[in-house]
Short mmCIF file of C-alpha atoms in Angstrom, two decimals:
data_model
loop_
_atom_site.label_atom_id
_atom_site.label_comp_id
_atom_site.label_asym_id
_atom_site.label_seq_id
_atom_site.Cartn_x
_atom_site.Cartn_y
_atom_site.Cartn_z
CA MET A 1 -43.48 -61.84 21.41
CA LEU A 2 -46.10 -63.59 23.56
CA PHE A 3 -45.06 -62.15 26.90
CA TYR A 4 -43.29 -58.79 26.13
CA ASN A 5 -42.08 -56.99 29.26
CA LYS A 6 -40.09 -53.88 28.35
CA ALA A 7 -38.97 -53.03 31.86
CA ARG A 8 -37.75 -56.58 32.49
CA LEU A 9 -35.86 -56.69 29.18
CA LYS A 10 -34.25 -53.30 29.78
CA LYS A 11 -33.12 -54.35 33.25
CA SER A 12 -31.71 -57.58 31.82
CA GLY A 13 -29.84 -55.68 29.10
CA GLU A 14 -28.34 -53.24 31.58
CA LYS A 15 -27.21 -56.17 33.75
CA LEU A 16 -25.49 -57.79 30.78
CA VAL A 17 -23.73 -54.49 30.02
CA ALA A 18 -22.47 -54.35 33.58
CA GLN A 19 -21.15 -57.91 33.19
CA GLY A 20 -19.37 -56.96 29.98
CA GLN A 21 -21.55 -59.18 27.79
CA LEU A 22 -22.17 -56.44 25.24
CA ASP A 23 -23.28 -58.65 22.34
CA LYS A 24 -25.95 -60.32 24.47
CA ALA A 25 -27.07 -56.90 25.77
CA VAL A 26 -27.46 -55.69 22.18
CA ALA A 27 -29.61 -58.73 21.38
CA VAL A 28 -31.87 -57.90 24.33
CA PHE A 29 -32.17 -54.23 23.31
CA ASP A 30 -32.94 -55.31 19.74
CA LYS A 31 -35.94 -57.24 21.09
CA ILE A 32 -37.25 -54.04 22.66
CA LEU A 33 -36.72 -52.12 19.42
CA ALA A 34 -38.53 -54.82 17.48
CA ASN A 35 -41.62 -54.01 19.53
CA GLU A 36 -40.98 -50.28 20.03
CA PRO A 37 -38.75 -49.06 17.17
CA GLU A 38 -38.93 -45.41 18.32
CA GLU A 39 -37.88 -46.02 21.94
CA THR A 40 -35.24 -43.26 22.01
CA ASP A 41 -33.39 -44.29 25.17
CA ILE A 42 -32.95 -47.85 23.87
CA LEU A 43 -31.91 -46.58 20.44
CA PHE A 44 -29.18 -44.55 22.10
CA LEU A 45 -28.00 -47.44 24.33
CA ALA A 46 -28.00 -49.94 21.47
CA GLY A 47 -26.24 -47.50 19.17
CA GLU A 48 -23.44 -46.88 21.68
CA LEU A 49 -22.99 -50.62 22.28
CA LYS A 50 -22.84 -51.47 18.58
CA ILE A 51 -20.14 -48.86 18.06
CA ARG A 52 -18.16 -50.42 20.90
CA LEU A 53 -18.61 -53.82 19.22
CA LYS A 54 -17.10 -52.38 15.99
CA GLN A 55 -20.52 -52.29 14.32
CA ARG A 56 -19.95 -48.61 13.52
CA GLU A 57 -22.40 -48.03 10.68
CA SER A 58 -25.41 -49.68 12.33
CA GLY A 59 -24.55 -48.03 15.64
CA LEU A 60 -24.36 -44.56 14.08
CA ALA A 61 -27.66 -45.18 12.31
CA LEU A 62 -29.32 -45.86 15.69
CA LEU A 63 -27.79 -42.67 17.17
CA HIS A 64 -29.02 -40.67 14.17
CA LYS A 65 -32.53 -42.09 14.57
CA ALA A 66 -32.56 -41.37 18.32
CA ALA A 67 -31.43 -37.76 17.84
CA SER A 68 -33.98 -37.19 15.07
CA LEU A 69 -36.80 -38.53 17.29
CA TYR A 70 -35.71 -36.28 20.16
CA ASP A 71 -35.75 -33.35 17.74
CA GLN A 72 -39.25 -34.24 16.55
CA GLY A 73 -40.38 -34.38 20.15
CA ASN A 74 -38.85 -30.93 20.80
CA GLU A 75 -36.31 -32.41 23.19
CA THR A 76 -33.67 -30.29 21.54
CA GLN A 77 -30.95 -30.56 24.16
CA LYS A 78 -31.07 -34.37 24.09
CA ALA A 79 -30.87 -34.31 20.31
CA ILE A 80 -27.83 -32.02 20.54
CA SER A 81 -26.12 -34.36 23.01
CA ILE A 82 -26.62 -37.42 20.79
CA PHE A 83 -25.44 -35.66 17.63
CA LYS A 84 -22.32 -34.58 19.53
CA LYS A 85 -21.78 -38.25 20.45
CA TYR A 86 -22.24 -39.14 16.79
CA LEU A 87 -19.54 -36.64 15.77
CA GLN A 88 -17.07 -38.22 18.19
CA HIS A 89 -17.10 -41.24 15.88
CA ASP A 90 -17.64 -39.45 12.55
CA PRO A 91 -16.27 -35.89 13.03
CA ASP A 92 -16.37 -34.86 9.35
CA ASN A 93 -20.01 -35.76 8.66
CA LEU A 94 -21.35 -32.58 7.05
CA ASP A 95 -24.97 -33.71 7.30
CA ILE A 96 -24.69 -34.17 11.08
CA LEU A 97 -22.73 -30.93 11.52
CA SER A 98 -25.42 -29.06 9.61
CA LYS A 99 -28.21 -30.64 11.71
CA LEU A 100 -26.31 -29.89 14.92
CA ALA A 101 -25.94 -26.24 13.87
CA ASP A 102 -29.70 -26.04 13.21
CA LEU A 103 -30.41 -27.54 16.65
CA HIS A 104 -28.10 -25.02 18.36
CA LEU A 105 -29.90 -22.23 16.52
CA LYS A 106 -33.26 -23.67 17.58
CA ALA A 107 -32.04 -23.87 21.20
CA GLY A 108 -30.89 -20.24 21.15
CA HIS A 109 -27.15 -20.96 21.19
CA PRO A 110 -25.70 -18.40 18.69
CA GLY A 111 -22.08 -19.02 19.63
CA GLU A 112 -22.36 -22.80 19.29
CA THR A 113 -24.29 -22.35 16.04
CA SER A 114 -21.44 -20.34 14.53
CA GLN A 115 -18.74 -22.67 15.81
CA THR A 116 -20.50 -25.72 14.37
CA LEU A 117 -21.00 -24.02 11.01
CA LEU A 118 -17.34 -22.95 11.00
CA ARG A 119 -16.40 -26.56 11.66
CA ALA A 120 -18.61 -27.71 8.79
CA ALA A 121 -17.12 -25.07 6.50
CA ALA A 122 -13.58 -26.15 7.40
CA VAL A 123 -14.47 -29.76 6.53
CA ALA A 124 -16.09 -28.71 3.27
CA SER A 125 -13.14 -26.49 2.25
CA ALA A 126 -10.99 -29.52 1.51
CA LYS A 127 -13.66 -31.15 -0.63
CA ASP A 128 -15.98 -28.56 -2.13
CA PRO A 129 -15.13 -24.82 -1.85
CA SER A 130 -18.60 -23.80 -3.03
CA GLN A 131 -20.16 -25.80 -0.19
CA ALA A 132 -17.69 -24.26 2.25
CA ILE A 133 -18.76 -20.81 1.05
CA TYR A 134 -22.36 -21.83 1.75
CA TYR A 135 -21.52 -22.69 5.37
CA TYR A 136 -19.43 -19.54 5.93
CA GLU A 137 -22.23 -17.42 4.54
CA LYS A 138 -24.60 -19.14 6.98
CA VAL A 139 -22.21 -18.23 9.81
CA LEU A 140 -22.33 -14.58 8.80
CA LYS A 141 -26.10 -14.71 8.47
CA HIS A 142 -26.32 -15.58 12.17
CA GLU A 143 -23.22 -13.64 13.28
CA PRO A 144 -22.36 -10.93 10.72
CA ASP A 145 -19.26 -9.76 12.59
CA ASN A 146 -17.59 -13.14 13.15
CA PRO A 147 -13.96 -12.39 12.20
CA GLU A 148 -12.94 -16.01 11.64
CA GLY A 149 -15.89 -16.54 9.32
CA LEU A 150 -15.13 -13.36 7.41
CA ALA A 151 -11.45 -14.26 7.10
CA SER A 152 -12.09 -17.79 5.85
CA LEU A 153 -14.81 -16.65 3.48
CA ALA A 154 -12.48 -14.02 2.03
CA GLU A 155 -9.87 -16.70 1.38
CA LEU A 156 -12.41 -18.91 -0.40
CA TYR A 157 -13.71 -15.99 -2.46
CA LEU A 158 -10.12 -15.35 -3.59
CA LYS A 159 -9.73 -18.97 -4.65
CA GLN A 160 -12.97 -18.68 -6.61
CA LYS A 161 -11.72 -15.41 -8.21
CA LEU A 162 -14.61 -13.49 -6.62
CA ILE A 163 -12.35 -10.50 -5.95
CA PRO A 164 -14.92 -7.82 -4.94
CA LYS A 165 -16.47 -10.18 -2.38
CA ALA A 166 -13.03 -11.22 -1.14
CA VAL A 167 -11.99 -7.58 -0.67
CA GLU A 168 -15.20 -6.76 1.21
CA CYS A 169 -14.81 -9.74 3.56
CA SER A 170 -11.09 -9.09 4.10
CA PHE A 171 -11.80 -5.49 5.06
CA ARG A 172 -14.55 -6.48 7.49
CA ALA A 173 -12.31 -9.19 8.96
CA GLY A 174 -9.54 -6.62 9.41
CA GLN A 175 -11.96 -4.28 11.17
CA LYS A 176 -13.26 -6.96 13.53
CA PHE A 177 -9.82 -8.31 14.43
CA PHE A 178 -8.74 -4.71 15.10
CA GLU A 179 -11.70 -4.18 17.43
CA LYS A 180 -10.75 -7.36 19.31
CA GLY A 181 -7.16 -6.14 19.69
CA ASN A 182 -5.67 -8.77 17.38
CA TYR A 183 -3.64 -6.28 15.36
CA ALA A 184 -1.40 -8.83 13.64
CA LYS A 185 -4.39 -10.61 12.07
CA SER A 186 -6.03 -7.28 11.34
CA TYR A 187 -2.96 -6.15 9.39
CA MET A 188 -2.83 -9.42 7.44
CA HIS A 189 -6.41 -9.09 6.17
CA LEU A 190 -6.20 -5.36 5.50
CA TYR A 191 -3.05 -5.96 3.48
CA THR A 192 -5.07 -8.36 1.31
CA VAL A 193 -7.45 -5.47 0.59
CA ILE A 194 -4.75 -3.09 -0.65
CA GLN A 195 -3.17 -5.81 -2.77
CA HIS A 196 -6.31 -5.62 -4.90
CA GLU A 197 -7.32 -2.03 -4.16
CA PRO A 198 -4.09 -0.09 -3.42
CA ASP A 199 -5.95 3.24 -3.27
CA ASN A 200 -8.52 2.05 -0.70
CA LEU A 201 -8.15 4.95 1.74
CA SER A 202 -10.10 3.31 4.57
CA ALA A 203 -7.93 0.19 4.43
CA ASN A 204 -4.72 2.24 4.24
CA LEU A 205 -5.71 4.34 7.24
CA MET A 206 -6.52 1.25 9.27
CA ILE A 207 -3.21 -0.35 8.28
CA LEU A 208 -1.39 2.73 9.57
CA GLU A 209 -3.33 2.58 12.84
CA THR A 210 -2.65 -1.16 13.12
CA LEU A 211 1.10 -0.76 12.62
CA ILE A 212 1.14 2.04 15.18
CA ARG A 213 -0.67 -0.20 17.69
CA LEU A 214 1.91 -2.92 16.94
CA GLN A 215 4.63 -0.29 17.55
CA SER A 216 6.03 -1.08 14.09
CA TYR A 217 6.73 2.59 13.44
CA GLU A 218 9.37 2.12 10.74
CA ASP A 219 7.00 -0.16 8.81
CA ALA A 220 4.21 2.37 9.29
CA LEU A 221 6.38 5.13 7.81
CA VAL A 222 7.34 2.91 4.86
CA HIS A 223 3.65 2.19 4.26
CA TRP A 224 2.72 5.87 4.47
CA ASN A 225 5.45 6.76 1.98
CA ALA A 226 4.36 3.95 -0.36
CA MET A 227 0.76 5.15 -0.53
CA SER A 228 -0.15 6.78 -3.82
CA GLN A 229 0.08 10.56 -3.73
CA GLY A 230 -3.42 11.86 -4.41
CA GLU A 231 -4.82 13.25 -1.18
CA LYS A 232 -1.81 12.22 0.90
CA GLU A 233 -0.23 15.66 1.03
CA THR A 234 -3.49 17.49 1.72
CA ASP A 235 -5.57 15.04 3.76
CA LEU A 236 -5.29 16.20 7.38
CA LYS A 237 -6.00 12.76 8.85
CA LEU A 238 -3.28 11.14 6.75
CA LEU A 239 -0.83 13.86 7.73
CA GLN A 240 -1.72 13.35 11.39
CA TYR A 241 -0.85 9.67 11.04
CA ARG A 242 2.52 10.63 9.59
CA GLY A 243 3.03 13.03 12.47
CA ASP A 244 2.21 10.34 15.04
CA ILE A 245 4.71 8.00 13.40
CA LEU A 246 7.46 10.64 13.27
CA LEU A 247 6.84 11.44 16.93
CA GLU A 248 7.23 7.79 17.96
CA LEU A 249 10.41 7.53 15.88
CA GLY A 250 11.77 10.67 17.55
CA ARG A 251 12.26 12.49 14.24
CA LYS A 252 11.97 15.90 15.77
CA ASP A 253 12.86 18.16 12.85
CA GLU A 254 10.63 16.31 10.37
CA LEU A 255 7.76 16.44 12.84
CA LYS A 256 8.16 20.17 13.46
CA ASN A 257 8.14 20.87 9.72
CA LEU A 258 5.05 18.72 9.25
CA VAL A 259 3.15 20.29 12.16
CA HIS A 260 4.08 23.74 10.89
CA LYS A 261 2.66 22.80 7.47
CA MET A 262 -0.51 21.35 9.00
CA SER A 263 -1.09 24.44 11.13
CA PHE A 264 -1.79 26.40 7.93
CA MET A 265 -4.40 23.86 6.81
CA VAL A 266 -6.91 24.51 9.61
CA PRO A 267 -8.58 27.70 10.84
CA ASP A 268 -7.28 27.20 14.39
CA SER A 269 -3.63 26.26 13.98
CA TYR A 270 -3.18 25.81 17.73
CA THR A 271 -5.39 22.69 17.69
CA VAL A 272 -2.86 20.86 15.51
CA ILE A 273 0.10 22.02 17.58
CA PHE A 274 -1.43 21.10 20.94
CA ARG A 275 -2.55 17.72 19.59
CA PHE A 276 1.07 16.73 19.06
CA VAL A 277 2.25 18.46 22.23
CA ASP A 278 -0.19 16.30 24.20
CA ARG A 279 0.97 13.14 22.42
CA ALA A 280 4.61 14.03 23.11
CA LEU A 281 3.82 14.59 26.78
CA GLY A 282 1.93 11.30 26.91
CA SER A 283 5.04 9.42 25.77
CA LYS A 284 7.39 11.44 28.06
CA ARG A 285 9.09 13.18 25.14
CA HIS A 286 9.50 16.44 27.01
CA ALA A 287 12.14 18.02 24.76
CA MET A 288 9.97 17.40 21.72
CA ALA A 289 6.92 18.88 23.45
CA VAL A 290 8.84 22.08 24.24
CA GLU A 291 10.08 22.40 20.66
CA LEU A 292 6.56 21.92 19.33
CA LEU A 293 5.40 24.77 21.57
CA ASP A 294 7.95 26.94 19.75
CA LEU A 295 5.67 26.68 16.70
CA LEU A 296 3.07 28.83 18.44
CA ASP A 297 3.02 32.38 17.20
CA LEU A 298 3.79 34.99 19.87
CA SER A 299 0.37 36.50 19.20
CA GLN A 300 -1.15 33.25 20.51
CA TYR A 301 0.60 33.45 23.88
CA HIS A 302 -2.11 35.60 25.47
CA SER A 303 -4.95 33.43 24.18
CA PHE A 304 -3.39 30.11 25.18
CA SER A 305 -1.19 31.02 28.11
CA SER A 306 -3.16 28.72 30.43
CA LYS A 307 -2.80 25.76 28.04
CA ILE A 308 0.91 26.44 27.51
CA THR A 309 1.36 26.77 31.28
CA GLU A 310 -0.47 23.47 31.80
CA ALA A 311 1.80 21.66 29.32
CA LEU A 312 4.99 23.11 30.79
CA SER A 313 3.82 22.41 34.34
CA ARG A 314 3.28 18.74 33.40
CA ILE A 315 6.88 18.56 32.21
CA LEU A 316 8.30 20.30 35.28
CA ALA A 317 6.24 18.10 37.61
CA GLU A 318 8.09 15.08 36.20
CA ASP A 319 11.42 16.78 35.44
CA GLU A 320 11.90 19.91 37.51
CA ASP A 321 15.32 20.63 35.97
CA ASN A 322 14.14 20.51 32.36
CA VAL A 323 15.97 23.49 30.89
CA GLY A 324 13.77 23.78 27.81
CA ALA A 325 10.58 23.89 29.86
CA LEU A 326 12.04 26.41 32.33
CA GLN A 327 13.18 28.68 29.49
CA LYS A 328 9.82 28.44 27.74
CA MET A 329 7.99 29.17 31.00
CA ALA A 330 10.20 32.23 31.57
CA GLU A 331 9.53 33.40 28.00
CA LEU A 332 5.78 33.02 28.54
CA LYS A 333 5.86 34.95 31.81
CA ILE A 334 7.85 37.77 30.19
CA PHE A 335 5.19 38.02 27.48
CA THR A 336 2.35 38.03 30.00
CA GLY A 337 4.11 40.56 32.24
CA ASP A 338 4.61 38.25 35.22
CA ILE A 339 8.00 39.59 36.35
CA GLN A 340 7.93 37.69 39.64
CA GLY A 341 7.31 34.48 37.70
CA VAL A 342 10.21 35.28 35.35
CA THR A 343 12.54 35.79 38.31
CA SER A 344 11.48 32.45 39.77
CA MET A 345 12.22 30.64 36.49
CA TYR A 346 15.57 32.44 36.09
CA ALA A 347 16.58 31.41 39.61
CA LYS A 348 15.84 27.74 38.84
CA LEU A 349 17.66 27.93 35.51
CA TYR A 350 20.67 29.58 37.13
CA GLN A 351 20.98 26.85 39.75
CA ASN A 352 20.65 24.23 37.02
CA PHE A 353 23.45 25.77 34.94
CA LEU A 354 25.73 26.04 37.97
CA LYS A 355 25.03 22.44 38.98
CA ASN A 356 26.07 21.30 35.50
CA GLU A 357 29.05 23.71 35.46
CA ASP A 358 27.62 25.37 32.36
CA HIS A 359 29.10 28.73 33.30
CA ARG A 360 28.71 30.33 29.88
CA ARG A 361 24.94 29.77 29.78
CA ALA A 362 24.73 30.87 33.41
CA TYR A 363 26.49 34.12 32.51
CA GLN A 364 24.21 34.70 29.50
CA LEU A 365 21.18 34.13 31.72
CA LEU A 366 22.42 36.72 34.22
CA GLU A 367 22.71 39.24 31.38
CA LYS A 368 19.00 38.74 30.61
CA TRP A 369 18.14 38.84 34.28
CA LEU A 370 19.98 42.14 34.74
CA ASN A 371 17.82 43.70 32.02
CA LEU A 372 14.81 43.01 34.25
CA GLU A 373 16.44 44.04 37.53
CA GLU A 374 19.05 46.68 36.69
CA SER A 375 19.59 47.64 40.33
CA ASN A 376 20.22 44.07 41.54
CA ASP A 377 23.78 44.07 42.95
CA TRP A 378 23.74 40.31 43.53
CA ILE A 379 23.38 39.72 39.78
CA ARG A 380 26.36 42.01 39.04
CA GLN A 381 28.43 40.27 41.71
CA GLU A 382 27.60 36.83 40.25
CA MET A 383 28.45 38.05 36.75
CA ARG A 384 31.90 39.19 37.94
CA ARG A 385 32.48 35.83 39.62
CA LEU A 386 31.44 33.89 36.52
CA LYS A 387 33.57 36.13 34.29
CA LEU A 388 36.66 35.12 36.26
CA ILE A 389 35.73 31.43 35.94
CA LEU A 390 35.14 31.74 32.20
CA ASP A 391 38.41 33.61 31.63
CA GLU A 392 40.33 30.99 33.59
CA LYS A 393 38.62 28.17 31.70
CA SER A 394 39.34 29.89 28.39
CA ASP A 395 43.05 30.12 29.19
CA ARG A 396 43.16 26.51 30.36
CA ASN A 397 41.41 25.19 27.25
CA LEU A 398 43.06 27.46 24.76
CA ASP A 399 45.15 24.63 23.36
CA LEU A 400 42.52 21.89 23.66
CA MET A 401 41.64 20.36 20.28
CA ARG A 402 39.36 17.51 19.26
CA GLY A 403 37.97 16.14 16.03
CA LYS A 404 37.75 13.22 13.60
CA LEU A 405 40.46 11.83 11.35
CA GLU A 406 37.86 11.55 8.59
CA GLU A 407 37.88 15.38 8.51
CA ILE A 408 41.65 15.96 8.78
CA SER A 409 44.37 13.40 8.04
CA LEU A 410 46.83 12.42 10.75
CA ALA A 411 49.73 13.59 8.56
CA ASP A 412 48.17 17.06 8.24
CA LEU A 413 47.42 17.11 11.97
CA ILE A 414 51.06 16.35 12.84
CA GLN A 415 52.22 19.11 10.48
CA MET A 416 49.74 21.58 12.01
CA LEU A 417 50.93 20.81 15.56
CA GLU A 418 54.54 21.21 14.43
CA SER A 419 53.82 24.59 12.81
CA ALA A 420 52.09 25.81 15.98
CA ARG A 421 54.97 24.42 18.14
CA LYS A 422 52.44 22.68 20.39
CA THR A 423 53.40 20.75 23.50
CA GLY A 424 51.14 17.99 24.73
CA VAL A 425 49.63 14.60 23.93
CA LEU A 426 47.70 13.76 20.75
CA GLN A 427 45.39 10.83 21.56
CA ILE A 428 43.85 8.83 18.70
CA ARG A 429 40.97 6.44 19.37
CA TYR A 430 39.80 3.90 16.78
CA THR A 431 37.03 1.59 18.04
CA ASP A 432 38.38 0.37 21.40
CA ARG A 433 42.06 0.92 20.52
CA VAL A 434 44.00 4.01 21.63
CA GLY A 435 47.28 5.42 20.34
CA LYS A 436 49.23 8.41 21.68
CA ILE A 437 51.80 10.76 20.14
CA TYR A 438 53.75 13.05 22.49
CA PHE A 439 54.89 16.49 21.27
CA ASN A 440 57.41 18.93 22.71
CA LYS A 441 57.30 22.34 21.03
CA GLY A 442 55.88 20.75 17.88
CA ALA A 443 58.37 17.88 17.65
CA MET A 444 57.26 14.26 18.12
CA ILE A 445 59.31 12.76 20.94
CA HIS A 446 57.42 9.55 21.75
CA ALA A 447 54.53 7.43 20.43
CA ALA A 448 52.74 4.28 21.58
CA TYR A 449 50.00 2.11 20.03
CA LEU A 450 49.18 -1.45 21.04
CA ASP A 451 52.62 -3.19 21.23
CA SER A 452 54.40 -0.59 19.11
CA ILE A 453 56.59 2.19 20.56
CA GLY A 454 58.54 4.93 18.81
CA ALA A 455 58.68 5.93 15.13
CA ASP A 456 57.15 2.64 13.91
CA THR A 457 53.98 3.58 15.79
CA ILE A 458 53.34 6.44 13.34
CA TYR A 459 53.19 3.89 10.50
CA HIS A 460 50.47 1.91 12.32
CA LEU A 461 48.49 5.03 13.21
CA LEU A 462 48.62 6.39 9.64
CA LYS A 463 47.11 3.11 8.39
CA LEU A 464 43.96 3.53 10.52
CA PRO A 465 40.86 4.16 8.35
CA GLY A 466 39.53 6.79 10.75
CA GLY A 467 38.98 7.58 14.40
CA ASP A 468 38.60 10.43 16.89
CA PHE A 469 41.44 12.59 18.18
CA THR A 470 41.97 14.93 21.13
CA PHE A 471 44.97 17.07 22.02
CA ASP A 472 45.79 17.66 25.69
CA PRO A 473 48.36 20.43 26.28
CA ASN A 474 49.61 18.72 29.45
CA LEU A 475 52.75 16.65 28.81
CA PRO A 476 53.54 13.95 31.41
CA ALA A 477 56.76 14.41 33.36
CA GLY A 478 59.69 11.99 33.02
CA LEU A 479 58.77 10.86 29.52
CA VAL A 480 61.34 8.68 27.68
CA THR A 481 62.21 9.96 24.20
CA SER A 482 61.69 7.19 21.64
CA ILE A 483 61.61 9.26 18.41
CA GLN A 484 64.93 10.77 17.34
CA HIS A 485 64.17 11.93 13.80
CA SER A 486 62.20 14.93 12.53
CA ASN A 487 58.44 14.80 12.13
CA THR A 488 58.77 15.10 8.36
CA GLN A 489 61.20 12.18 8.07
CA VAL A 490 59.14 9.90 10.34
CA VAL A 491 55.89 10.64 8.49
CA LEU A 492 57.46 10.33 5.01
CA ASP A 493 59.10 7.01 5.92
CA ALA A 494 55.77 5.65 7.17
CA LEU A 495 53.88 6.86 4.09
CA ARG A 496 56.53 5.32 1.78
CA VAL A 497 56.09 1.90 3.43
CA ILE A 498 52.30 2.17 3.16
CA ASP A 499 52.57 3.09 -0.55
CA GLU A 500 54.88 0.13 -1.22
CA GLU A 501 52.48 -2.24 0.53
CA THR A 502 49.55 -0.88 -1.45
CA HIS A 503 51.49 -1.25 -4.72
CA ARG A 504 52.41 -4.88 -3.94
CA LEU A 505 48.81 -5.72 -3.08
CA ARG A 506 47.58 -4.14 -6.31
CA GLU A 507 50.14 -6.08 -8.37
CA SER A 508 49.30 -9.38 -6.69
CA GLY A 509 45.60 -8.72 -7.32
CA GLU A 510 46.22 -8.02 -11.01
CA ALA A 511 48.35 -11.17 -11.30
CA SER A 512 45.55 -13.23 -9.76
CA ASP A 513 43.06 -11.76 -12.23
CA ALA A 514 45.37 -12.62 -15.15
CA THR A 515 45.61 -16.25 -14.14
#
């Protein structure tokens, strides 16, 4: 060109862009590039315009050239920006993704480097697993603990039948997801490990911890039970996991047996016991904490009285009427010779029993208290008062009966009440339905259940598959007599009807089978 003026041409091109004459603007920018083929700004502008004009391939080629020139000139950030633009139009271009990752690494962007490589690996996975593995391995080279990279690489290794590598990556992925608090993903990858290495102790332990963190305690117990025997019954850490699970499930007796067993496996048995006491206290399981303290040998009371006191005080600070804690504290103070402390605990227990009208336990407590203070007249006076209450209650409840029809049939119960010539009301509850049979000196005089009244009611009650019963010796006044026949006749008539119905049903069932 005879009179080449770059600035004038650039200004003209920009004006044409503003006017929307993109094809003419491209022609102007092409003139500049004909004279200065490595003019990066013009390459970028022309590339963008050609893409807008549906000249995608030539436009992308100009963007690629511009980014490469910026890279050569160490203008890394500009190169990154242009390659990102490129990927907006060709998002699955592995060559560009790879170059962009290298530029991010060069610019000191580790996070962006990994993300770009992960993107490249995801693209490659659908086309060439071996190439995807290459990209994932590059991710881990720059960021060894990237959980997404580890997880995806493990999956690809499995597809390629590279089991040892898959197991290693799955385990590391499980670890990293666990550290990040993503326990569901951690469990998923650790489970992959034990599918191929069921005896991998590290993976099994982490699975147990993961399920506990997820509060999936039943699943954790199932997993613990499914683990191969080996060290399971002797490995203290594994047994501790089982104990933690049993505690969360509230399986008190199993936990006590386990802790008792574990206490013989260590030189200082108290460390095991207090470990679970502390965990029980942490989850507000006060009753369980007290029962675990029962596992301490009496000989350990002197040595650990302060620690026992601390545990019991924590319970009583949150639940001052906790009977178990008060009793254990009194027991401890007796052992340590703190009589004043014992008296204080007994006083609190006594008030608690009275408040709950548990007069029998209150009386038994006073008997213990009197052994400590034989000259205390107040204790003797209270014992006399409680004795009167207990005697009166015993007389009042002498005829009170309760139980389950699964343990004694209604027919036998009616016969027993008749033999004892009982007067009162037999109440039968099955689910939310209630039936009543009224007795006068052992004879049934009235019965009611749902819409049924009288002798027919006994038939309906005898058909019930179970239920709870109570007998109240107080018979309501003014009761209408609806049963005229003897107990034996009413019960036998009802049982005969039930037998006939059962026989008919059996015959109809056999007839259906025959047809």
